[in-house]
PDB file of C-alpha atoms and ligand atoms in Angstrom:
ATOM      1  CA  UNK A   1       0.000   0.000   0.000  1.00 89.00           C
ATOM      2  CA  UNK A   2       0.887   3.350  -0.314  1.00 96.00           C
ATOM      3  CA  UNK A   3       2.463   5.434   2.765  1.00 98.00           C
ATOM      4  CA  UNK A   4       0.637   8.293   1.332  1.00 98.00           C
ATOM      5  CA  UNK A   5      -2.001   9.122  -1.291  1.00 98.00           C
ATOM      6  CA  UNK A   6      -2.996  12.454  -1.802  1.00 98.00           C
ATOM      7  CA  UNK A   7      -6.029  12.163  -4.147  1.00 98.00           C
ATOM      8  CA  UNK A   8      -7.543  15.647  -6.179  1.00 98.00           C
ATOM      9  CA  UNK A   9      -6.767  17.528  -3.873  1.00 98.00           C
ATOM     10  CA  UNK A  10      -8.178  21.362  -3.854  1.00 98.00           C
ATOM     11  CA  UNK A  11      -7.510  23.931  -1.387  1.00 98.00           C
ATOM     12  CA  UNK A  12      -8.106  27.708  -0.753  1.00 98.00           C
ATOM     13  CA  UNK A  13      -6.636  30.458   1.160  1.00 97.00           C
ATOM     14  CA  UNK A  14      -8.832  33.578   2.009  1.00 95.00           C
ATOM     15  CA  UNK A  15     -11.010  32.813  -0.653  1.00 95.00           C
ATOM     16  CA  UNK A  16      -8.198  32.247  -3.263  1.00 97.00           C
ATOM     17  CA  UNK A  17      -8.043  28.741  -5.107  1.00 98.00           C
ATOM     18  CA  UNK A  18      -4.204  27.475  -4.330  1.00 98.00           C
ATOM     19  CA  UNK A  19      -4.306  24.546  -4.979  1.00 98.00           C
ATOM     20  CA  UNK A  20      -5.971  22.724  -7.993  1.00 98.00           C
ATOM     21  CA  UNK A  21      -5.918  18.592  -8.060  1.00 98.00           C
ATOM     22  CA  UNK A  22      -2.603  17.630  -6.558  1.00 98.00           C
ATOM     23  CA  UNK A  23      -2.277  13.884  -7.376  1.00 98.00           C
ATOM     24  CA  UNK A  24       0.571  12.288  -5.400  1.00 98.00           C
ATOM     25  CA  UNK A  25       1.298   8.621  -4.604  1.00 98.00           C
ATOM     26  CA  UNK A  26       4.300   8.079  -2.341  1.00 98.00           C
ATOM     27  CA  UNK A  27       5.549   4.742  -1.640  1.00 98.00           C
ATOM     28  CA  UNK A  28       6.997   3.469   1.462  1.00 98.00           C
ATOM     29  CA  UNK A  29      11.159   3.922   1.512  1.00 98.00           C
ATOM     30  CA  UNK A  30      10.676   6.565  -1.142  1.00 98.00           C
ATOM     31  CA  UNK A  31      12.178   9.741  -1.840  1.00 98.00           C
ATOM     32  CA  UNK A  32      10.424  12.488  -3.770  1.00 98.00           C
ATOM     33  CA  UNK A  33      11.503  15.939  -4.676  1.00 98.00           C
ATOM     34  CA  UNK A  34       9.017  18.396  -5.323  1.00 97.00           C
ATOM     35  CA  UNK A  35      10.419  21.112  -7.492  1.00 96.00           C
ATOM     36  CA  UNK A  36       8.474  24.241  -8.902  1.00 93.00           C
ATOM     37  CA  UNK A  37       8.207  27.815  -9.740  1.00 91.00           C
ATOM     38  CA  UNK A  38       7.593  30.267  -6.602  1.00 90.00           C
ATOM     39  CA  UNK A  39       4.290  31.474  -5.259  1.00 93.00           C
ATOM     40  CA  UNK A  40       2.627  28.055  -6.690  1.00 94.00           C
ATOM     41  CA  UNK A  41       1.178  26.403  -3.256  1.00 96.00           C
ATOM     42  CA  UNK A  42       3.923  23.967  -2.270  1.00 96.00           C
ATOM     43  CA  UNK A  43       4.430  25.445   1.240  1.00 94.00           C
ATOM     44  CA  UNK A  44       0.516  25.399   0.783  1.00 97.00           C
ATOM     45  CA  UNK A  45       0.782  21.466   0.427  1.00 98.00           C
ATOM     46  CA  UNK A  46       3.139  20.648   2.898  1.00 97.00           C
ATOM     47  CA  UNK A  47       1.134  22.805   5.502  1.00 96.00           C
ATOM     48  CA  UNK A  48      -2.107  20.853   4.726  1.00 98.00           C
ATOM     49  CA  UNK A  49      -0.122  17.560   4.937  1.00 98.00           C
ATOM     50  CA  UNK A  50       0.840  18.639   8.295  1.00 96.00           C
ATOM     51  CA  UNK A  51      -2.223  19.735   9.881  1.00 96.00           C
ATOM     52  CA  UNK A  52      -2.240  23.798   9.753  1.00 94.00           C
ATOM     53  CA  UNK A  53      -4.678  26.372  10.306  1.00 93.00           C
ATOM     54  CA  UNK A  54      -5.910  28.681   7.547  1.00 95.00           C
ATOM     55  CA  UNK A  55      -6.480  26.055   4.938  1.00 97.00           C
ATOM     56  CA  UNK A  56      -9.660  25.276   3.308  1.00 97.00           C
ATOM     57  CA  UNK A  57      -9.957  21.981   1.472  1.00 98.00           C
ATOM     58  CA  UNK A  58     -12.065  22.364  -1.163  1.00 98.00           C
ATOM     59  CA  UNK A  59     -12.074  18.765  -2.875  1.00 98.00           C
ATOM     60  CA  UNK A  60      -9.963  15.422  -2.914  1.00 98.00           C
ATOM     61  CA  UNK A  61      -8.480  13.639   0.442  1.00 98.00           C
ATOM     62  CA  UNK A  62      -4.641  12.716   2.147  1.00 98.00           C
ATOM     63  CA  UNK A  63      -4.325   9.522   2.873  1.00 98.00           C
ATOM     64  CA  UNK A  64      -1.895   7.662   5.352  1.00 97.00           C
ATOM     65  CA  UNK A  65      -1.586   4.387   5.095  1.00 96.00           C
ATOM     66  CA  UNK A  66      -5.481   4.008   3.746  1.00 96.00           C
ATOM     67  CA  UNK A  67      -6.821   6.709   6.244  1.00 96.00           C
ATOM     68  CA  UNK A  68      -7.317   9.961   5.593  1.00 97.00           C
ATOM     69  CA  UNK A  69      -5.687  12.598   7.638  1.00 97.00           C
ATOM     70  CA  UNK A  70      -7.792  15.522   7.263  1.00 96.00           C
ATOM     71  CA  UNK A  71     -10.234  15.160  10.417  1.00 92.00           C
ATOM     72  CA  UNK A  72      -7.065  14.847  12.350  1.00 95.00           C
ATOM     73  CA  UNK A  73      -5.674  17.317  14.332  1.00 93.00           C
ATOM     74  CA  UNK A  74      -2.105  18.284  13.985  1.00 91.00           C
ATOM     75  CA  UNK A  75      -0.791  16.890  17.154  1.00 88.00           C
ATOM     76  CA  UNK A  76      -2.253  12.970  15.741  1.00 91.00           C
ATOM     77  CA  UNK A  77      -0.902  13.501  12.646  1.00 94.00           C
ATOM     78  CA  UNK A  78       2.511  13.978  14.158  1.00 91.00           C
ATOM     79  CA  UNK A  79       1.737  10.857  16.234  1.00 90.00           C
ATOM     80  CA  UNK A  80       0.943   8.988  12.566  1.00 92.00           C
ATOM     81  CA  UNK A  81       4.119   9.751  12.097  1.00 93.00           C
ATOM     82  CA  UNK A  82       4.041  12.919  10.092  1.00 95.00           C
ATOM     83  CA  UNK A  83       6.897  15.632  10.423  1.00 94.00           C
ATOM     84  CA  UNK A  84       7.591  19.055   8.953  1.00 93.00           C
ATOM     85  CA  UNK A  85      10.801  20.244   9.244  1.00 87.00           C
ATOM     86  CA  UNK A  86      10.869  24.545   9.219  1.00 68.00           C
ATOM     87  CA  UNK A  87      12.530  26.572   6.876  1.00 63.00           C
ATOM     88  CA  UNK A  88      13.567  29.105   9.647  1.00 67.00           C
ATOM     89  CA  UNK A  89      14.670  27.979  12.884  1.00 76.00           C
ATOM     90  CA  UNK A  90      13.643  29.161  16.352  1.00 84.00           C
ATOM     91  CA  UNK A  91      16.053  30.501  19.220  1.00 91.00           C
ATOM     92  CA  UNK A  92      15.168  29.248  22.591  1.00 92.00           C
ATOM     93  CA  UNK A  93      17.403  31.164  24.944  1.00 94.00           C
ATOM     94  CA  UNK A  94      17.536  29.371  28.303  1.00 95.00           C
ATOM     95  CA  UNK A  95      16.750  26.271  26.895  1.00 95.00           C
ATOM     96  CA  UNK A  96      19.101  23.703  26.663  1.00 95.00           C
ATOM     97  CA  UNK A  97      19.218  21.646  23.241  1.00 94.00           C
ATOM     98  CA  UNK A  98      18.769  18.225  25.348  1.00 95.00           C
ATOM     99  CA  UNK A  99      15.779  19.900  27.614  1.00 95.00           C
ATOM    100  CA  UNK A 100      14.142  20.800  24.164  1.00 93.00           C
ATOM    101  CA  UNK A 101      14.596  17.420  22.785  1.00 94.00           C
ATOM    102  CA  UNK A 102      13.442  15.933  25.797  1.00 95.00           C
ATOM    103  CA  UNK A 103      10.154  18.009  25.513  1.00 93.00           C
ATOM    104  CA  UNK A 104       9.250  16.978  22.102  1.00 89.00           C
ATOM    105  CA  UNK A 105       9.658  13.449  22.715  1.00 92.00           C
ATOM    106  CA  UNK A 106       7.749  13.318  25.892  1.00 93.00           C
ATOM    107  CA  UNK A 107       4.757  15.726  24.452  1.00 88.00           C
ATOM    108  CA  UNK A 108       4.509  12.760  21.564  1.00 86.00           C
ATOM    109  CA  UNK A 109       4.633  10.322  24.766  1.00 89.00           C
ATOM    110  CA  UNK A 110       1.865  11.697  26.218  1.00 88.00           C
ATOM    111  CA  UNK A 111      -0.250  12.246  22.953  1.00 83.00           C
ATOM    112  CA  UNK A 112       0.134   8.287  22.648  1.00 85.00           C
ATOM    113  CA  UNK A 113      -0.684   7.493  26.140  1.00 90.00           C
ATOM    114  CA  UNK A 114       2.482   6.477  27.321  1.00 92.00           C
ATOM    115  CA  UNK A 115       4.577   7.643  30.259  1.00 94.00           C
ATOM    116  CA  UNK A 116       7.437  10.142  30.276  1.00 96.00           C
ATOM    117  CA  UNK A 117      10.695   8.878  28.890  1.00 96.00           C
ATOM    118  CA  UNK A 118      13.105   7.643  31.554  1.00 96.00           C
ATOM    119  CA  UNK A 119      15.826  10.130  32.030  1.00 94.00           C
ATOM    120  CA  UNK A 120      18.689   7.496  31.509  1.00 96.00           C
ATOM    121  CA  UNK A 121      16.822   5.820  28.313  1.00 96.00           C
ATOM    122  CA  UNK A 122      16.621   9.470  26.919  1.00 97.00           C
ATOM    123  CA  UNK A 123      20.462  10.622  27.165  1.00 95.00           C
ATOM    124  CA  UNK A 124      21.411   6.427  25.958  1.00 96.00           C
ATOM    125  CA  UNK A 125      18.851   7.475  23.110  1.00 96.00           C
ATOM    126  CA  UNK A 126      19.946  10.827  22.272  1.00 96.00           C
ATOM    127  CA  UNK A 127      23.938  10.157  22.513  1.00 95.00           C
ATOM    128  CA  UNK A 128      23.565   7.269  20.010  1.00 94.00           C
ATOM    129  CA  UNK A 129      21.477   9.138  17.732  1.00 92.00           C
ATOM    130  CA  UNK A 130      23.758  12.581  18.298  1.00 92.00           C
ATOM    131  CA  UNK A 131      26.888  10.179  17.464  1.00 90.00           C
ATOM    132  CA  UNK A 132      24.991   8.816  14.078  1.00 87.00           C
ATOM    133  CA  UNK A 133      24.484  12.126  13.090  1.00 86.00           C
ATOM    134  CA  UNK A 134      27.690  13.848  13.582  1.00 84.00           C
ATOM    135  CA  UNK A 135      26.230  16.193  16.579  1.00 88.00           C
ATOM    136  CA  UNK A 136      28.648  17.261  19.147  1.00 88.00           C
ATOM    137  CA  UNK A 137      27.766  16.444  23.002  1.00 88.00           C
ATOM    138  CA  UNK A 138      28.673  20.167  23.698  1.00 92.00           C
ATOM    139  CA  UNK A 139      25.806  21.073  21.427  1.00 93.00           C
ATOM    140  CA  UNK A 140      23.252  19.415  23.351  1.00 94.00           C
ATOM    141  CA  UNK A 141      24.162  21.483  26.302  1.00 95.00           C
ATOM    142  CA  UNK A 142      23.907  24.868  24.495  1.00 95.00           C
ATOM    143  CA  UNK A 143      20.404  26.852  24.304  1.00 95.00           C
ATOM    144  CA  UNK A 144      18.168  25.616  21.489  1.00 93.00           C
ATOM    145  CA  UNK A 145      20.033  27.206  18.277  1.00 92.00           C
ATOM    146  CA  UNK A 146      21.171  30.462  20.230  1.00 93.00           C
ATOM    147  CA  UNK A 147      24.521  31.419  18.594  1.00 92.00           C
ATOM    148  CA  UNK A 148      24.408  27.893  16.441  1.00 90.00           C
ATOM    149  CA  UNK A 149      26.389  28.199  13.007  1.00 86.00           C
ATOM    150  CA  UNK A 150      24.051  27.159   9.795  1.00 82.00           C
ATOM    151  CA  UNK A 151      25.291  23.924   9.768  1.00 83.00           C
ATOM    152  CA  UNK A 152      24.505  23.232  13.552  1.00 87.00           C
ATOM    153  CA  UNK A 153      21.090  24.718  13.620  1.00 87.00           C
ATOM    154  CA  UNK A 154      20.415  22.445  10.493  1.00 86.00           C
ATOM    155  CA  UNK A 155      22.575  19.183  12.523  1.00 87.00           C
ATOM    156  CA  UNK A 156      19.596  20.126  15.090  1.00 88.00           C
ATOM    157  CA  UNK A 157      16.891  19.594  13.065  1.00 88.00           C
ATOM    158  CA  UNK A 158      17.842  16.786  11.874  1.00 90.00           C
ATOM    159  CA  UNK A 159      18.442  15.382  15.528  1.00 92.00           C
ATOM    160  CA  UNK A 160      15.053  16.228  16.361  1.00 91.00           C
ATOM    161  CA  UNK A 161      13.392  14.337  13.257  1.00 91.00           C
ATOM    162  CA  UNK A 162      15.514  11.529  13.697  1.00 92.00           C
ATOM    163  CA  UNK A 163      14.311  11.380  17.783  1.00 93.00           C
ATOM    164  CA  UNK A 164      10.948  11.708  16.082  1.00 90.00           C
ATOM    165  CA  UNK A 165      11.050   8.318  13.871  1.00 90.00           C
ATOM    166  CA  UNK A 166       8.815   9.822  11.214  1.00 94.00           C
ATOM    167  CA  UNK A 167       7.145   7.657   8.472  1.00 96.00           C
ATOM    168  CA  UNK A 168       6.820  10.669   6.399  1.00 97.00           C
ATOM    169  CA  UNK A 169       9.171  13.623   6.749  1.00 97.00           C
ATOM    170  CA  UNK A 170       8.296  16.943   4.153  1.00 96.00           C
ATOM    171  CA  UNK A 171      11.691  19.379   3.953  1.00 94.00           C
ATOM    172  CA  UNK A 172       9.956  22.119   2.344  1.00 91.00           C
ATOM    173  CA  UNK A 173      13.252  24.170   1.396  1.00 86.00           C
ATOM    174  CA  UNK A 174      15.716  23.315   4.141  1.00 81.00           C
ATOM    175  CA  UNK A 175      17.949  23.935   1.704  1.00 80.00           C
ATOM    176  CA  UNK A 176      17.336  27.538   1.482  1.00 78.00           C
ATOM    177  CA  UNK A 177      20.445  29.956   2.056  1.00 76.00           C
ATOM    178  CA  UNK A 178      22.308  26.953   3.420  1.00 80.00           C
ATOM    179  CA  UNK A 179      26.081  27.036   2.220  1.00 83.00           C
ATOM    180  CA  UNK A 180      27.946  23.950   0.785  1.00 86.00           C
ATOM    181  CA  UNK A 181      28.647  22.141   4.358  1.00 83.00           C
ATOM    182  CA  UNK A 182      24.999  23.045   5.916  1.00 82.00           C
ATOM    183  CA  UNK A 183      23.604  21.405   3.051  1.00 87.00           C
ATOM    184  CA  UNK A 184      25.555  18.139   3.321  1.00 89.00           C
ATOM    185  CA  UNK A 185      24.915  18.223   7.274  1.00 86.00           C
ATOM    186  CA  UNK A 186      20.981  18.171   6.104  1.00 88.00           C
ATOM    187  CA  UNK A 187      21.724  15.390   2.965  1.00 93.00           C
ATOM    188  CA  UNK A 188      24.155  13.498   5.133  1.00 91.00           C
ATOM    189  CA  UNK A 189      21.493  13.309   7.886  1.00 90.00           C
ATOM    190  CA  UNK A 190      18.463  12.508   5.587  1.00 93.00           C
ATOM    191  CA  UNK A 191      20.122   9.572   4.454  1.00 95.00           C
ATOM    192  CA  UNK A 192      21.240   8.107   7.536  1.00 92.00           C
ATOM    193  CA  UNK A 193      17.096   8.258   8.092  1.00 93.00           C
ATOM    194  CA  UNK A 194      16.531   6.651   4.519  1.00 96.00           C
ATOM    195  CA  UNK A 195      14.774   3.339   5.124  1.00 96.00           C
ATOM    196  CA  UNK A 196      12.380   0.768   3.772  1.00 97.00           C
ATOM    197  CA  UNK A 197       9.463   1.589   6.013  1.00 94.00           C
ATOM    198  CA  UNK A 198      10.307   5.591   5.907  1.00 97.00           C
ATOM    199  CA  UNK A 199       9.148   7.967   2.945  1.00 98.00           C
ATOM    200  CA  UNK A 200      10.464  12.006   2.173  1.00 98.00           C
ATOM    201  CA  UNK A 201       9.422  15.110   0.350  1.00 98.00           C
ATOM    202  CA  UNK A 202      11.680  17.335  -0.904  1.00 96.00           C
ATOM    203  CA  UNK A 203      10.658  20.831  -1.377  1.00 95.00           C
ATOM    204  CA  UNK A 204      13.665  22.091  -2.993  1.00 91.00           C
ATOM    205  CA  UNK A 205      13.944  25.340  -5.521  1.00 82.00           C
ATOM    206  CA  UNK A 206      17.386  24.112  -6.864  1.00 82.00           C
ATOM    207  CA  UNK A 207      19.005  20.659  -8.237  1.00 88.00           C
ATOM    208  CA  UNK A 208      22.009  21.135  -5.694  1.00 89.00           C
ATOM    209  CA  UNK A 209      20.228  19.640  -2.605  1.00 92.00           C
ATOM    210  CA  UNK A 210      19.569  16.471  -4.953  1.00 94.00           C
ATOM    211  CA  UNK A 211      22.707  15.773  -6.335  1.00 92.00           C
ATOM    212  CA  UNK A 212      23.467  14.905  -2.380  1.00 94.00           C
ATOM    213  CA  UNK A 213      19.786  13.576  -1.562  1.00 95.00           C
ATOM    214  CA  UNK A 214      19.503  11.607  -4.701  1.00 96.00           C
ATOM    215  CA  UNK A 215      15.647  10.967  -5.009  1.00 97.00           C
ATOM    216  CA  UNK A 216      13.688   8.025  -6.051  1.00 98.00           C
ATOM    217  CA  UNK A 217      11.196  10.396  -8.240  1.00 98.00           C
ATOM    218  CA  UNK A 218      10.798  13.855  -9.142  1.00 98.00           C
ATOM    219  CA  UNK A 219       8.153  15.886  -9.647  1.00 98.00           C
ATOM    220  CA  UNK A 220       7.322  19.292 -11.195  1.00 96.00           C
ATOM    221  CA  UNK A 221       4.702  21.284  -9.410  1.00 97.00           C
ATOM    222  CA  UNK A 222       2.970  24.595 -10.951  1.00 95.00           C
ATOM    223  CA  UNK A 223      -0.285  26.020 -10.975  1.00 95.00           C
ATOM    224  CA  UNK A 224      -1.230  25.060  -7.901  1.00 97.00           C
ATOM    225  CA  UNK A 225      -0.735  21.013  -9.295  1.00 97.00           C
ATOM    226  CA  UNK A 226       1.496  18.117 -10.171  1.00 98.00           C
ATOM    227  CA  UNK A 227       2.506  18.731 -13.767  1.00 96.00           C
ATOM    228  CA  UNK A 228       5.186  16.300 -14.628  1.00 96.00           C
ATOM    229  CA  UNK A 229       6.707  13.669 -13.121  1.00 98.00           C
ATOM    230  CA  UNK A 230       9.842  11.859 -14.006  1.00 97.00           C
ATOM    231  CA  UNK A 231      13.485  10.072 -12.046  1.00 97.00           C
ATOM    232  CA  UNK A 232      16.273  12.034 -10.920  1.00 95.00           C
ATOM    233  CA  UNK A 233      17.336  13.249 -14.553  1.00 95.00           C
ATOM    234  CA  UNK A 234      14.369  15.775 -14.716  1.00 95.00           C
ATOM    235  CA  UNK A 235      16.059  17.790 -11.146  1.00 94.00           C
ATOM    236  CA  UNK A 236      18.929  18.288 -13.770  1.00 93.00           C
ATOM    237  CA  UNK A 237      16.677  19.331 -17.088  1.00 93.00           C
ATOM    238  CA  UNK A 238      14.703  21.884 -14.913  1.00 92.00           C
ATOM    239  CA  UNK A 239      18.839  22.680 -12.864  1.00 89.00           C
ATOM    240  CA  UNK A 240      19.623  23.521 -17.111  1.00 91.00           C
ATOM    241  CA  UNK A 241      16.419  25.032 -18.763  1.00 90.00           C
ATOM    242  CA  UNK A 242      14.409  26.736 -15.637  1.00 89.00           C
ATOM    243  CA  UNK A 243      10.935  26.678 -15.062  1.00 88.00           C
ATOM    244  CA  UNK A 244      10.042  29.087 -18.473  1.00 86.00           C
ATOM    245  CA  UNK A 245       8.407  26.093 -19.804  1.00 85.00           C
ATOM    246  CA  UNK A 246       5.875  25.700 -17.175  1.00 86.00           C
ATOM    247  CA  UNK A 247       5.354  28.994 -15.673  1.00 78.00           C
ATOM    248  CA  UNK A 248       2.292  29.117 -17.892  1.00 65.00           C
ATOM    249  CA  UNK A 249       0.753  26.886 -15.989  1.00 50.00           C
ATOM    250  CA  UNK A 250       1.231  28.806 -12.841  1.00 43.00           C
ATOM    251  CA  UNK A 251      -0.922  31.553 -14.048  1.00 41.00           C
TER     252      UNK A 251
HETATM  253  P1  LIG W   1       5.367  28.095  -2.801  1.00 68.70           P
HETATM  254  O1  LIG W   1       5.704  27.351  -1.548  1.00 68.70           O
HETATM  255  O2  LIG W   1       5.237  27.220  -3.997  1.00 68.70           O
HETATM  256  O3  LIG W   1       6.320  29.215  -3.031  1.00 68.70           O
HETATM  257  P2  LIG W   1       3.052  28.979  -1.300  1.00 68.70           P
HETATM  258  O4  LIG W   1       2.306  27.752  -0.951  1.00 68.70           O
HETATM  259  O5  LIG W   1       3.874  29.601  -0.224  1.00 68.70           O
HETATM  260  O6  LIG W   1       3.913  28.732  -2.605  1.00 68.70           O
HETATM  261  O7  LIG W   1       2.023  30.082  -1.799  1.00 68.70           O
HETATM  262  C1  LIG W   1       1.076  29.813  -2.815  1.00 68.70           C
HETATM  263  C2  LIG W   1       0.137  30.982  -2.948  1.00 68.70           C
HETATM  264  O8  LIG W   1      -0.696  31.048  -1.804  1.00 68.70           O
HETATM  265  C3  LIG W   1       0.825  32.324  -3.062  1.00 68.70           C
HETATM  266  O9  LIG W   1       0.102  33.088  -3.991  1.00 68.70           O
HETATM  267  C4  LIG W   1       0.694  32.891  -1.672  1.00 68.70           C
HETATM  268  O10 LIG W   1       0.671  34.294  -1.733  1.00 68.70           O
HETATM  269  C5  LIG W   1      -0.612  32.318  -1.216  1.00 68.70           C
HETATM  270  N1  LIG W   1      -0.653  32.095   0.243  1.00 68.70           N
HETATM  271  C6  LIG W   1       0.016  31.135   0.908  1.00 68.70           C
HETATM  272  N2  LIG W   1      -0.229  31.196   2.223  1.00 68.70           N
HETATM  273  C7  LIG W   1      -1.063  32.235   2.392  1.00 68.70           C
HETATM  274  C8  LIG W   1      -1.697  32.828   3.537  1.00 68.70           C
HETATM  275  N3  LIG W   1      -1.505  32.341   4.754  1.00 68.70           N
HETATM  276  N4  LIG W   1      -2.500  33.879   3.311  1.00 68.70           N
HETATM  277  C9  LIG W   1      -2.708  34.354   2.073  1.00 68.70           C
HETATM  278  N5  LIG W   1      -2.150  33.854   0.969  1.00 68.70           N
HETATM  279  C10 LIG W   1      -1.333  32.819   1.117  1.00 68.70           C
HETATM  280 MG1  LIG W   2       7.847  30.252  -1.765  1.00 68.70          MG
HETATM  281 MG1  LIG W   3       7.286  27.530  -0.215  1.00 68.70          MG
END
């Protein structure tokens, strides 16, 4: 079965038709890029995926695993195992990374039920997964991304979706105004998470990020929909000849 299916799909903003009949089948283990022309509702899709406000669906359904995800609220579809990573992270002065971490796990805890995570299990957890991931023990001490470089901000991140165990993770442009080494820190990281059961989005404006994430399938979204879809050779046709050819559709 799919991990998701996103069928029709038709949304609004204040009145204004965004997006138009985004068909999308993603298949477990799966990487897909999602490339596009500005301004053409692919923040808009990854925000419905995930559960925000301000969104009217007009038509279609998201499905998870064969259930649909739109009576849910955001919190449960983080519990399905849904995770958004943000294009601009937040300082937390007075907050150590760790304590943060900590938080996030234990507010998914409780969401499911369970307990709060034993203090021990959590610093065995995070250590192995902070080691895996190339982030430094010092960094776990320091406030949540107060006076963190690019690259450690973005070695965060990806600490906190790995602690997360998502089955569907949407980077809708991470890559942004990331330099050469930030954007291997968020690559290298994404495929150490790569596996059979777990599927990614790739919201990316440029081919670069995907020459490091190499993805399974590519698509081309404009217009408020899916317009092509092809392997990783179409990243480098649209990296070489733009989006001219499909900006037409965005209007
Ligand atoms: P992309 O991510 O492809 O650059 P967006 O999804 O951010 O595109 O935006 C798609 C369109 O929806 C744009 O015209 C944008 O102005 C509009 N839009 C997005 N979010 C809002 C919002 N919260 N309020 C009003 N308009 C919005
Ligand atoms: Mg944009
Ligand atoms: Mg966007």
């Amino acid at each position: 079965m799919a991990l998701i299916e996103i069928r029709n799909l038709h949304a609004s903003v204040d009145g204004k038709d965004i997006l138009k009949g985004v068909d999308l089948v993603i298949e477990p283990g799966k990487v897909h890029a999602l490339m596009g022309p500005n301004g053409t509702g692919k923040s808009t899709l990854s925000n419905i995926i995930a559960g925000r406000d301000g969104y009217t669906i007009t038509d279609g359904d998201i499905l998870l695993n064969g259930q649909s995800l739109l009576e849910m609220e955001p919190q449960d579809r983080a519990l399905a195992g849904i995770f958004l990573s943000f294009q601009y992270p937040v300082e937390i002065p007075g907050v150590a990374t760790s304590t943060f971490l900590k938080a996030a796990i234990n507010a998914r805890r409780r969401a499911a039920g369970e307990g709060e995570i034993d203090a021990m299990e959590f610093l065995k957890l995070v250590k192995a997964k902070a080691k895996e991931l190339g982030v430094r023990d010092d960094m776990l001490k320091r406030p949540v991304n107060v006076g963190f470089s690019g690259g450690e901000k973005k070695r965060a991140e990806v600490l906190q979706m790995a602690l997360m165990t998502p089955r569907f993770a949407i980077l809708d442009e991470t890559d942004s105004g990331l330099d050469i080494d930030a954007l291997k820190v968020v690559a290298d990281g994404v495929n150490a998470l790569r596996s059979p059961d777990r599927s990614f989005l790739v919201i990316t404006h440029y081919q670069r990020l995907l020459s490091y994430i190499v993805p399974d399938v590519v698509h081309v979204f404009a217009g408020g929909r899916i317009v092509r879809t092809g392997g990783p050779e179409l990243a480098e046709e649209l990296e070489a000849k733009g989006y001219a050819d499909y900006t037409g559709a965005a209007a």
